[in-house]
Coordinates of C-alpha atoms in Angstrom, one line a residue:
M1 CA 23.2 -58.3 4.4
T2 CA 24.3 -60.3 7.4
T3 CA 24.3 -58.6 10.8
T4 CA 26.9 -59.6 13.3
T5 CA 27.3 -58.1 16.8
V6 CA 30.5 -58.2 18.7
T7 CA 29.5 -59.5 22.0
G8 CA 29.5 -56.9 24.8
F9 CA 30.9 -54.2 22.5
T10 CA 28.0 -51.9 22.5
D11 CA 26.8 -52.2 26.1
R12 CA 29.9 -51.5 28.3
G13 CA 31.4 -48.2 29.0
M14 CA 34.8 -46.9 27.8
T15 CA 38.0 -48.6 28.9
A16 CA 41.4 -46.8 29.5
E17 CA 42.5 -48.3 26.1
E18 CA 39.6 -46.8 24.4
R19 CA 40.1 -43.4 26.0
K20 CA 43.6 -43.7 24.7
V21 CA 42.1 -44.4 21.2
I22 CA 40.1 -41.2 21.4
F23 CA 43.0 -39.1 22.4
A24 CA 45.5 -40.5 20.1
S25 CA 43.3 -40.3 17.1
S26 CA 42.2 -36.8 17.8
L27 CA 45.7 -35.6 18.5
G28 CA 47.3 -37.2 15.5
T29 CA 44.4 -35.7 13.3
V30 CA 45.1 -32.1 14.8
F31 CA 48.7 -32.5 13.6
E32 CA 47.5 -33.4 10.1
W33 CA 45.1 -30.5 9.9
Y34 CA 47.9 -28.2 11.2
D35 CA 50.0 -29.4 8.4
F36 CA 47.3 -28.6 5.9
Y37 CA 46.4 -25.1 7.1
I38 CA 49.7 -23.5 7.5
Y39 CA 49.8 -23.5 3.7
G40 CA 46.5 -21.6 3.5
T41 CA 47.6 -19.2 6.2
L42 CA 51.0 -18.5 4.7
G43 CA 49.7 -18.1 1.2
A44 CA 50.9 -14.7 0.6
F45 CA 54.5 -15.7 1.4
L46 CA 54.2 -18.8 -0.9
A47 CA 53.0 -16.5 -3.7
K48 CA 56.1 -14.3 -3.3
Y49 CA 58.6 -16.9 -3.4
F50 CA 57.0 -19.6 -5.7
F51 CA 55.1 -17.5 -8.2
A52 CA 57.6 -14.5 -8.6
N53 CA 57.2 -14.6 -12.3
V54 CA 53.7 -13.0 -12.2
P55 CA 52.3 -9.8 -10.6
P56 CA 51.8 -10.0 -6.9
N57 CA 47.9 -10.2 -7.0
V58 CA 48.0 -12.9 -9.6
G59 CA 50.7 -14.7 -7.7
F60 CA 48.4 -14.7 -4.6
I61 CA 45.6 -16.3 -6.7
F62 CA 47.9 -19.0 -8.1
A63 CA 49.0 -19.7 -4.5
L64 CA 45.3 -20.0 -3.5
L65 CA 44.6 -22.2 -6.4
A66 CA 47.6 -24.4 -5.5
F67 CA 45.9 -24.7 -2.1
A68 CA 42.6 -25.7 -3.8
A69 CA 44.4 -28.4 -5.8
G70 CA 45.0 -30.1 -2.6
F71 CA 41.2 -30.0 -2.1
A72 CA 40.6 -31.2 -5.7
V73 CA 42.4 -34.5 -5.2
R74 CA 40.9 -35.3 -1.9
P75 CA 38.1 -37.6 -3.3
F76 CA 40.8 -39.6 -5.2
G77 CA 42.7 -40.0 -1.9
A78 CA 39.4 -41.1 -0.4
L79 CA 39.1 -43.8 -3.0
I80 CA 42.7 -45.0 -2.6
F81 CA 42.8 -45.1 1.1
G82 CA 39.2 -45.9 1.6
R83 CA 39.9 -49.2 -0.3
L84 CA 42.9 -49.9 1.8
G85 CA 41.1 -49.1 5.1
D86 CA 38.4 -51.5 4.2
M87 CA 40.9 -54.3 3.1
I88 CA 44.0 -53.9 5.4
G89 CA 42.6 -52.1 8.4
R90 CA 41.9 -48.6 9.9
K91 CA 45.0 -48.3 11.8
Y92 CA 47.7 -48.8 9.2
T93 CA 45.8 -46.9 6.7
F94 CA 45.6 -43.6 8.6
L95 CA 49.2 -44.1 9.8
I96 CA 50.2 -44.0 6.1
T97 CA 48.2 -40.9 5.5
M98 CA 49.8 -39.1 8.5
I99 CA 53.3 -39.9 7.2
L100 CA 52.5 -38.6 3.7
M101 CA 51.0 -35.5 5.1
G102 CA 53.9 -34.7 7.4
V103 CA 56.6 -35.4 4.8
G104 CA 54.8 -33.3 2.3
T105 CA 54.7 -30.4 4.5
F106 CA 58.3 -30.6 5.6
F107 CA 59.5 -30.5 2.1
I108 CA 57.5 -27.4 1.3
G109 CA 59.6 -25.7 4.2
V110 CA 62.9 -26.7 2.4
L111 CA 61.8 -26.1 -1.3
P112 CA 63.8 -23.4 -3.0
G113 CA 61.8 -20.6 -4.5
Y114 CA 61.3 -19.5 -8.1
G115 CA 64.4 -17.3 -8.1
T116 CA 66.6 -20.4 -7.5
W117 CA 64.8 -23.2 -9.3
G118 CA 62.7 -21.4 -11.8
I119 CA 59.5 -23.1 -12.9
M120 CA 60.5 -26.3 -11.1
A121 CA 59.7 -24.5 -7.9
P122 CA 56.0 -23.9 -8.3
V123 CA 55.7 -27.4 -10.1
L124 CA 57.1 -29.2 -7.1
L125 CA 55.1 -27.0 -4.7
I126 CA 51.9 -28.1 -6.5
A127 CA 53.1 -31.7 -6.5
L128 CA 53.6 -31.6 -2.8
R129 CA 50.1 -30.1 -2.3
L130 CA 48.7 -32.9 -4.3
I131 CA 50.4 -35.4 -2.0
Q132 CA 48.9 -33.6 0.9
G133 CA 45.4 -33.6 -0.5
L134 CA 45.6 -37.3 -1.3
A135 CA 46.7 -38.0 2.2
L136 CA 43.9 -36.0 3.8
G137 CA 41.6 -37.8 1.7
G138 CA 42.3 -40.9 3.6
E139 CA 42.9 -39.4 7.1
Y140 CA 39.5 -38.3 8.2
G141 CA 37.5 -41.4 7.4
G142 CA 40.0 -43.6 9.2
A143 CA 40.1 -41.5 12.4
A144 CA 36.3 -41.1 12.6
I145 CA 35.6 -44.8 11.9
Y146 CA 38.3 -46.0 14.3
V147 CA 36.9 -43.9 17.1
A148 CA 33.3 -44.8 16.4
E149 CA 34.1 -48.5 16.3
H150 CA 35.6 -48.2 19.7
A151 CA 32.9 -46.1 21.3
P152 CA 29.9 -47.3 23.3
K153 CA 26.7 -46.9 21.0
D154 CA 25.1 -44.3 23.1
K155 CA 28.2 -42.1 23.1
R156 CA 29.3 -42.2 19.5
G157 CA 28.3 -38.6 18.8
Y158 CA 30.2 -37.3 21.9
Y159 CA 33.4 -39.4 21.3
T160 CA 33.6 -38.7 17.5
S161 CA 32.9 -35.0 18.3
W162 CA 36.5 -35.0 19.6
I163 CA 37.7 -35.8 16.1
Q164 CA 35.6 -32.9 14.8
T165 CA 37.5 -30.5 17.0
T166 CA 40.7 -31.4 15.2
A167 CA 40.2 -29.3 12.1
T168 CA 39.5 -26.2 14.0
L169 CA 42.3 -27.0 16.6
G170 CA 44.7 -27.5 13.7
L171 CA 43.8 -24.1 12.4
F172 CA 44.1 -22.6 15.9
M173 CA 47.6 -24.2 16.3
A174 CA 48.8 -22.9 12.8
L175 CA 47.6 -19.4 13.6
L176 CA 49.1 -19.4 17.0
L177 CA 52.4 -20.6 15.9
I178 CA 52.7 -18.3 13.1
L179 CA 51.7 -15.2 15.3
G180 CA 54.2 -16.4 17.8
I181 CA 57.0 -16.7 15.3
R182 CA 56.2 -13.4 13.6
T183 CA 56.1 -11.6 16.9
V184 CA 59.5 -12.9 18.0
M185 CA 61.4 -12.6 14.7
G186 CA 59.8 -9.4 13.5
E187 CA 58.1 -9.0 10.0
Q188 CA 61.4 -8.5 8.0
A189 CA 63.1 -11.8 9.2
F190 CA 59.7 -13.7 8.9
G191 CA 59.2 -12.5 5.5
D192 CA 62.7 -13.4 4.4
W193 CA 62.8 -16.8 5.8
G194 CA 60.9 -17.3 9.0
W195 CA 57.7 -18.3 7.2
R196 CA 59.5 -21.6 6.6
L197 CA 59.6 -22.6 10.3
P198 CA 56.1 -23.5 10.6
F199 CA 56.4 -26.0 7.8
L200 CA 59.8 -27.4 9.1
L201 CA 58.4 -27.8 12.7
S202 CA 55.9 -30.4 11.2
S203 CA 58.8 -33.0 11.5
V204 CA 58.5 -32.8 15.2
L205 CA 54.8 -33.2 15.0
L206 CA 55.2 -36.1 12.6
I207 CA 57.5 -37.9 15.0
V208 CA 55.1 -37.5 17.9
S209 CA 52.1 -38.6 15.7
I210 CA 53.8 -41.7 14.5
W211 CA 54.7 -42.7 18.0
I212 CA 51.2 -42.3 19.2
R213 CA 49.4 -44.1 16.4
L214 CA 52.0 -47.1 16.5
S215 CA 50.9 -47.8 20.1
L216 CA 47.1 -48.3 19.1
N217 CA 45.5 -51.6 18.3
E218 CA 43.3 -52.3 15.3
S219 CA 39.5 -51.6 15.5
P220 CA 37.7 -54.5 17.3
L221 CA 35.0 -54.4 14.6
F222 CA 37.5 -54.8 11.8
Q223 CA 39.4 -57.5 13.6
K224 CA 36.1 -59.5 14.1
M225 CA 35.2 -59.0 10.4
K226 CA 38.7 -60.2 9.2
A227 CA 38.6 -63.2 11.6
E228 CA 35.2 -64.3 10.2
G229 CA 36.3 -63.7 6.7
K230 CA 33.6 -61.1 6.0
A231 CA 35.9 -58.4 4.7
S232 CA 35.0 -56.9 1.4
K233 CA 37.4 -58.0 -1.5
R234 CA 36.2 -55.1 -3.7
P235 CA 35.0 -52.5 -1.4
L236 CA 34.8 -49.7 -4.0
T237 CA 32.6 -51.9 -6.4
E238 CA 30.4 -52.8 -3.5
A239 CA 30.2 -49.3 -2.1
F240 CA 29.4 -47.5 -5.4
G241 CA 28.6 -50.2 -7.9
Q242 CA 25.5 -51.3 -6.0
W243 CA 22.7 -48.9 -6.2
S244 CA 21.5 -49.4 -2.5
N245 CA 24.9 -48.4 -1.2
A246 CA 25.6 -45.7 -3.9
K247 CA 22.3 -44.0 -3.2
I248 CA 23.3 -43.5 0.5
A249 CA 26.6 -41.9 -0.6
I250 CA 24.9 -39.4 -3.0
L251 CA 22.3 -38.5 -0.3
A252 CA 25.1 -38.2 2.1
L253 CA 27.0 -35.8 -0.1
L254 CA 24.0 -33.6 -1.1
G255 CA 22.3 -33.6 2.3
A256 CA 25.2 -33.6 4.7
T257 CA 28.7 -33.0 3.6
A258 CA 28.2 -30.4 0.9
G259 CA 26.3 -28.1 3.3
E260 CA 28.7 -28.8 6.1
A261 CA 31.6 -28.0 3.9
V262 CA 30.5 -24.6 2.8
V263 CA 29.4 -23.6 6.5
W264 CA 32.8 -24.8 7.7
Y265 CA 34.9 -23.0 5.1
G266 CA 32.6 -20.0 5.0
G267 CA 32.6 -19.6 8.7
Q268 CA 36.4 -20.1 9.4
F269 CA 38.6 -19.7 6.1
Y270 CA 36.4 -17.4 4.1
A271 CA 35.8 -15.3 7.3
L272 CA 39.6 -14.8 7.5
F273 CA 39.9 -14.0 3.7
F274 CA 37.0 -11.6 4.0
L275 CA 38.6 -9.7 6.8
T276 CA 42.0 -9.5 5.2
Q277 CA 41.3 -9.4 1.5
T278 CA 37.9 -7.8 1.3
I279 CA 37.5 -5.3 4.2
K280 CA 41.3 -4.9 4.5
V281 CA 41.9 -5.7 8.2
P282 CA 45.6 -6.0 9.0
A283 CA 46.6 -9.6 8.8
V284 CA 47.9 -9.8 12.4
D285 CA 44.7 -8.2 13.8
A286 CA 42.5 -10.5 11.7
Q287 CA 44.4 -13.7 12.8
I288 CA 44.2 -12.7 16.5
M289 CA 40.6 -12.2 16.2
I290 CA 40.0 -15.5 14.4
V291 CA 42.1 -17.3 17.1
I292 CA 40.0 -15.9 19.9
A293 CA 36.6 -16.8 18.0
L294 CA 38.1 -20.4 17.5
A295 CA 38.9 -20.6 21.2
I296 CA 35.3 -19.4 22.1
G297 CA 33.6 -21.7 19.6
T298 CA 35.7 -25.0 19.8
P299 CA 34.1 -26.4 23.0
F300 CA 30.7 -26.4 21.1
F301 CA 31.9 -29.3 18.8
I302 CA 31.8 -31.4 22.0
L303 CA 28.6 -29.9 23.2
F304 CA 26.7 -30.6 19.9
G305 CA 28.3 -34.1 19.6
W306 CA 27.1 -35.0 23.1
L307 CA 23.6 -33.5 22.4
S308 CA 23.4 -35.6 19.1
D309 CA 23.5 -38.7 21.3
K310 CA 20.4 -37.4 23.0
I311 CA 18.2 -35.8 20.3
G312 CA 19.7 -37.0 17.2
R313 CA 22.3 -36.0 14.5
K314 CA 19.8 -34.7 12.0
P315 CA 18.0 -31.9 13.9
I316 CA 21.3 -30.3 15.0
M317 CA 22.7 -30.2 11.5
L318 CA 19.5 -28.9 10.1
A319 CA 19.4 -26.1 12.5
G320 CA 23.1 -25.2 11.6
F321 CA 22.2 -25.2 7.8
A322 CA 19.2 -23.0 8.5
L323 CA 21.0 -20.5 10.7
A324 CA 23.7 -20.0 8.0
V325 CA 21.1 -19.5 5.3
I326 CA 19.2 -16.9 7.3
T327 CA 22.0 -14.9 9.0
Y328 CA 25.2 -15.0 6.7
F329 CA 24.3 -11.7 5.0
P330 CA 23.7 -9.7 8.2
I331 CA 26.7 -11.2 9.9
F332 CA 29.2 -10.5 7.2
Q333 CA 27.7 -6.9 6.7
G334 CA 28.2 -6.5 10.5
L335 CA 31.9 -7.5 10.1
T336 CA 32.3 -4.6 7.7
H337 CA 30.4 -2.2 10.2
F338 CA 32.6 -3.2 13.1
A339 CA 35.9 -3.8 11.6
N340 CA 36.1 -1.2 8.9
P341 CA 33.4 1.5 9.4
K342 CA 35.1 3.9 6.9
L343 CA 34.7 1.4 4.2
E344 CA 31.2 0.9 5.1
A345 CA 30.6 4.6 4.9
A346 CA 32.3 4.8 1.5
L347 CA 30.2 2.0 0.2
N348 CA 27.1 3.8 1.2
G349 CA 28.1 7.4 0.1
S350 CA 30.1 7.0 -3.1
P351 CA 28.1 4.7 -5.7
I352 CA 30.2 3.4 -8.6
V353 CA 28.8 2.3 -11.9
V354 CA 30.4 0.1 -14.6
T355 CA 29.1 0.7 -18.1
A356 CA 30.1 -1.9 -20.7
D357 CA 28.9 -4.2 -23.3
P358 CA 27.9 -7.3 -21.5
R359 CA 29.6 -9.5 -24.0
E360 CA 32.9 -8.1 -22.9
C361 CA 32.4 -9.0 -19.2
S362 CA 33.5 -12.5 -18.2
F363 CA 32.6 -14.7 -15.2
Q364 CA 36.0 -14.6 -13.7
F365 CA 36.2 -18.1 -12.1
K366 CA 39.9 -19.1 -12.1
A367 CA 39.7 -22.9 -11.7
T368 CA 43.3 -23.5 -12.9
G369 CA 45.0 -20.2 -12.7
T370 CA 45.7 -20.2 -16.4
E371 CA 42.5 -18.3 -17.4
K372 CA 43.1 -14.8 -18.8
F373 CA 40.4 -12.1 -18.4
T374 CA 41.8 -9.1 -20.3
T375 CA 39.0 -7.2 -21.7
A376 CA 38.5 -3.6 -20.6
C377 CA 35.4 -4.7 -18.6
D378 CA 37.2 -7.4 -16.9
T379 CA 40.2 -5.2 -16.0
I380 CA 37.9 -2.6 -14.5
K381 CA 35.9 -5.0 -12.5
A382 CA 39.1 -6.9 -11.1
A383 CA 40.4 -3.5 -10.0
L384 CA 37.3 -2.7 -8.2
V385 CA 37.0 -6.0 -6.5
A386 CA 40.7 -5.7 -5.4
A387 CA 39.7 -2.4 -3.9
S388 CA 36.7 -3.8 -2.0
V389 CA 34.3 -1.6 -3.8
N390 CA 30.6 -2.3 -4.6
Y391 CA 29.4 -1.2 -8.0
A392 CA 26.3 -1.4 -10.2
N393 CA 26.5 -2.8 -13.8
T394 CA 24.8 -0.9 -16.8
A395 CA 24.7 -2.6 -20.2
A396 CA 26.1 -0.5 -23.0
P397 CA 25.6 -0.9 -26.8
A398 CA 28.1 -3.1 -28.7
G399 CA 31.2 -1.2 -29.5
T400 CA 30.9 1.2 -26.5
P401 CA 34.2 1.4 -24.6
A402 CA 33.9 0.1 -21.0
S403 CA 34.0 2.9 -18.4
V404 CA 33.7 3.3 -14.7
K405 CA 32.0 6.1 -12.8
I406 CA 33.3 6.9 -9.3
G407 CA 31.2 9.6 -7.8
E408 CA 31.3 12.1 -10.5
Q409 CA 34.5 11.0 -12.0
V410 CA 34.4 8.9 -15.2
L411 CA 37.3 6.7 -16.3
A412 CA 37.0 5.3 -19.9
G413 CA 39.0 3.6 -22.5
P414 CA 42.8 3.7 -22.0
A415 CA 42.4 5.9 -19.0
A416 CA 40.6 3.2 -17.0
T417 CA 43.7 1.5 -15.7
P418 CA 44.0 -0.4 -12.5
A419 CA 46.3 2.3 -11.1
A420 CA 43.9 5.2 -12.1
I421 CA 40.9 3.3 -10.7
T422 CA 42.7 2.5 -7.4
A423 CA 43.6 6.3 -7.1
A424 CA 40.0 7.4 -7.8
V425 CA 38.6 5.0 -5.3
K426 CA 41.0 6.3 -2.6
A427 CA 40.1 9.8 -3.5
H428 CA 36.5 9.1 -2.9
G429 CA 37.0 7.9 0.6
Y430 CA 37.6 4.2 0.3
P431 CA 40.3 3.3 2.8
A432 CA 43.4 1.3 1.5
S433 CA 43.1 -0.7 4.8
A434 CA 41.2 -0.9 8.1
D435 CA 42.4 1.6 10.7
P436 CA 43.1 -0.6 13.9
K437 CA 41.8 2.4 15.9
D438 CA 38.5 2.1 14.2
I439 CA 38.0 -1.6 14.8
N440 CA 35.5 -2.8 17.4
Y441 CA 37.3 -5.8 18.5
P442 CA 34.7 -7.3 20.9
M443 CA 31.8 -7.1 18.4
T444 CA 34.0 -8.4 15.5
V445 CA 35.1 -11.4 17.7
I446 CA 31.4 -12.1 18.7
L447 CA 30.3 -12.3 15.1
L448 CA 33.3 -14.5 14.3
A449 CA 32.5 -16.8 17.3
I450 CA 28.9 -17.0 16.0
L451 CA 30.2 -18.3 12.6
V452 CA 32.3 -20.9 14.4
I453 CA 29.4 -22.1 16.4
Y454 CA 27.5 -22.6 13.2
V455 CA 30.4 -24.7 12.2
T456 CA 30.2 -26.8 15.3
M457 CA 26.5 -27.4 14.7
V458 CA 27.0 -28.9 11.2
Y459 CA 30.4 -30.5 11.9
G460 CA 30.1 -31.8 15.4
P461 CA 27.5 -34.6 14.8
I462 CA 28.5 -35.5 11.2
A463 CA 31.2 -38.1 11.9
A464 CA 28.8 -40.3 13.9
W465 CA 26.0 -39.7 11.2
L466 CA 28.3 -40.7 8.4
V467 CA 29.7 -43.8 10.3
E468 CA 26.2 -45.0 11.1
L469 CA 25.1 -44.7 7.5
F470 CA 27.3 -47.3 6.2
P471 CA 28.0 -51.0 7.0
T472 CA 31.3 -52.0 8.4
R473 CA 32.7 -53.9 5.4
I474 CA 32.5 -50.9 3.1
R475 CA 32.5 -48.1 5.7
Y476 CA 35.8 -46.5 5.1
S477 CA 35.2 -46.4 1.3
G478 CA 31.4 -45.4 1.6
L479 CA 32.1 -42.6 4.1
S480 CA 35.2 -41.1 2.7
L481 CA 34.3 -40.3 -0.8
P482 CA 31.1 -38.2 -0.2
Y483 CA 33.0 -36.5 2.7
H484 CA 35.9 -35.5 0.6
I485 CA 33.8 -34.5 -2.5
G486 CA 31.8 -32.2 -0.2
N487 CA 34.7 -30.8 1.6
G488 CA 37.2 -30.9 -1.2
W489 CA 35.1 -29.6 -4.1
F490 CA 32.2 -27.7 -2.4
G491 CA 34.4 -26.4 0.3
G492 CA 37.7 -26.1 -1.3
F493 CA 36.6 -24.1 -4.2
L494 CA 34.5 -21.7 -2.1
P495 CA 37.0 -18.7 -2.1
A496 CA 37.5 -18.9 -6.0
T497 CA 33.8 -19.2 -6.6
V498 CA 32.9 -16.3 -4.2
F499 CA 35.5 -14.0 -5.9
A500 CA 34.1 -14.8 -9.4
I501 CA 30.4 -14.0 -8.1
V502 CA 31.6 -10.7 -6.5
A503 CA 33.3 -9.7 -9.7
A504 CA 30.2 -10.6 -11.8
T505 CA 27.7 -8.8 -9.6
G506 CA 29.7 -5.9 -8.2
N507 CA 28.7 -6.5 -4.6
I508 CA 31.2 -7.6 -2.0
Y509 CA 28.5 -9.6 -0.2
S510 CA 27.0 -11.4 -3.2
G511 CA 29.5 -14.3 -3.2
L512 CA 27.7 -15.4 0.0
W513 CA 25.0 -16.7 -2.2
Y514 CA 27.1 -19.7 -3.0
P515 CA 27.4 -21.1 0.6
I516 CA 23.9 -20.0 1.3
A517 CA 22.5 -22.0 -1.8
V518 CA 24.5 -25.2 -1.0
A519 CA 23.5 -25.0 2.8
A520 CA 19.9 -24.6 1.7
M521 CA 20.1 -27.5 -0.7
S522 CA 21.6 -29.7 2.0
F523 CA 18.8 -28.6 4.4
V524 CA 16.1 -29.7 2.0
V525 CA 17.8 -33.0 1.0
A526 CA 18.6 -34.0 4.6
L527 CA 15.1 -33.1 5.8
I528 CA 13.3 -35.2 3.2
F529 CA 15.8 -38.1 2.4
L530 CA 18.3 -38.7 5.1
P531 CA 17.3 -40.9 8.2
E532 CA 18.1 -40.3 11.8
T533 CA 20.8 -42.9 12.8
K534 CA 21.7 -42.4 16.4
D535 CA 20.2 -45.7 17.6
R536 CA 21.7 -47.8 14.8
D537 CA 23.7 -50.9 15.4
I538 CA 26.9 -50.2 13.6
T539 CA 28.3 -53.9 13.9
Q540 CA 26.6 -54.7 10.7
M541 CA 29.1 -56.3 8.4

């Protein structure tokens, strides 16, 4: 492999033009993440309008799975736009991805619901989500590489860490805008049509982003490579068809991006789902606490990016993985303790036992939303999970009707309906929702902020680390695919996986074994196989 150095590139400080690159790339990426996250935040409203042909709880699952569909296609977007980025340039590729993202979001805001367009409404919604997922698959790699290829070599971690703030800032912007619109309009108007406004406002963000990115110049490393005729003509084949490069991509996936993804989605998105769906904190209260935690934690992206230039990328990320593995259980148990103490008391004081033939109990992973889990055992467990109830499992002989014992009350056979289970659970002290007067807001926010800080440890240094692992000629393709498999698949399917584990085991915390196991895997792989890269020369072609 030939090594070419751009004269003077790595030794001088940042110019005004390069500072503009950092700002423009970061700001544009904030807008793209905003577009992506308003869907996840408004999932309940999308379920109501686009999946009105199914029960509300099933509609919400469908809406989440449509959200996950965007994650599922992100690796394919990485392949498409990674190839373009290595062939035609960084600037124009992530300009295309931004336009696709903004247009997809705007049309979700104007798309008629199921009551008007029937089955075409959810079909088109999913199609728009797929477009968003493909676009995001090409966005991150372009922005991270573009910034890194402009930055001085001793500040790549610091400058790319600004890109790392964008996902959290995008979520922060989405939550803040939604809270503001809901407050001004009121819940009734927001539920009727106001939920569309955050999607429609993306058109303003799109125009601003296009204007900013059109003013940028191409990466100097890419320009140099093109001028010397050293650009790859088949970047995908070179990146993944040659074992020396493919091995780096595999190790980057298993040792970095998979663990980063589950810590990221576990500490921010799943934390929000856990508050609202599992321990029943009112949505507005939960969103406000998440916003405050994000505000506290976001500066740590910059801190850990800067620190990675001093001590290395690898030790900071390893520490983040280790802390998540060790402390996730006590932190999420603490969230229950401080945000819904009545639920904690009920979990400790009213044991529940499900007795059934194990062969009738499914692992309720809903990968597509079309799976049906209709046995008596599955119905009982789904109702208990929806009520945020811990339960024990007892095996029964074949042919025994499934039953559930709540305190001293037993429901079996036809009597074990979801409505009867919900009523019995409530009668034994399980609250339908958290009482805002019982919430210890400062302690809940502190725990949420700790989760965000873990995110900053594994996410702050990763852009520089990934950029430094791959040579310039295949950097866009090589970086993008493992990043988006990690984040799109390991991270994107975290909520569905966690729900299935909770339903199977009967413990509302057992789903945490999924992010813990993946983070532990990344810790081991990174520790043994991935190199430290902070002093590498990234001008290799």
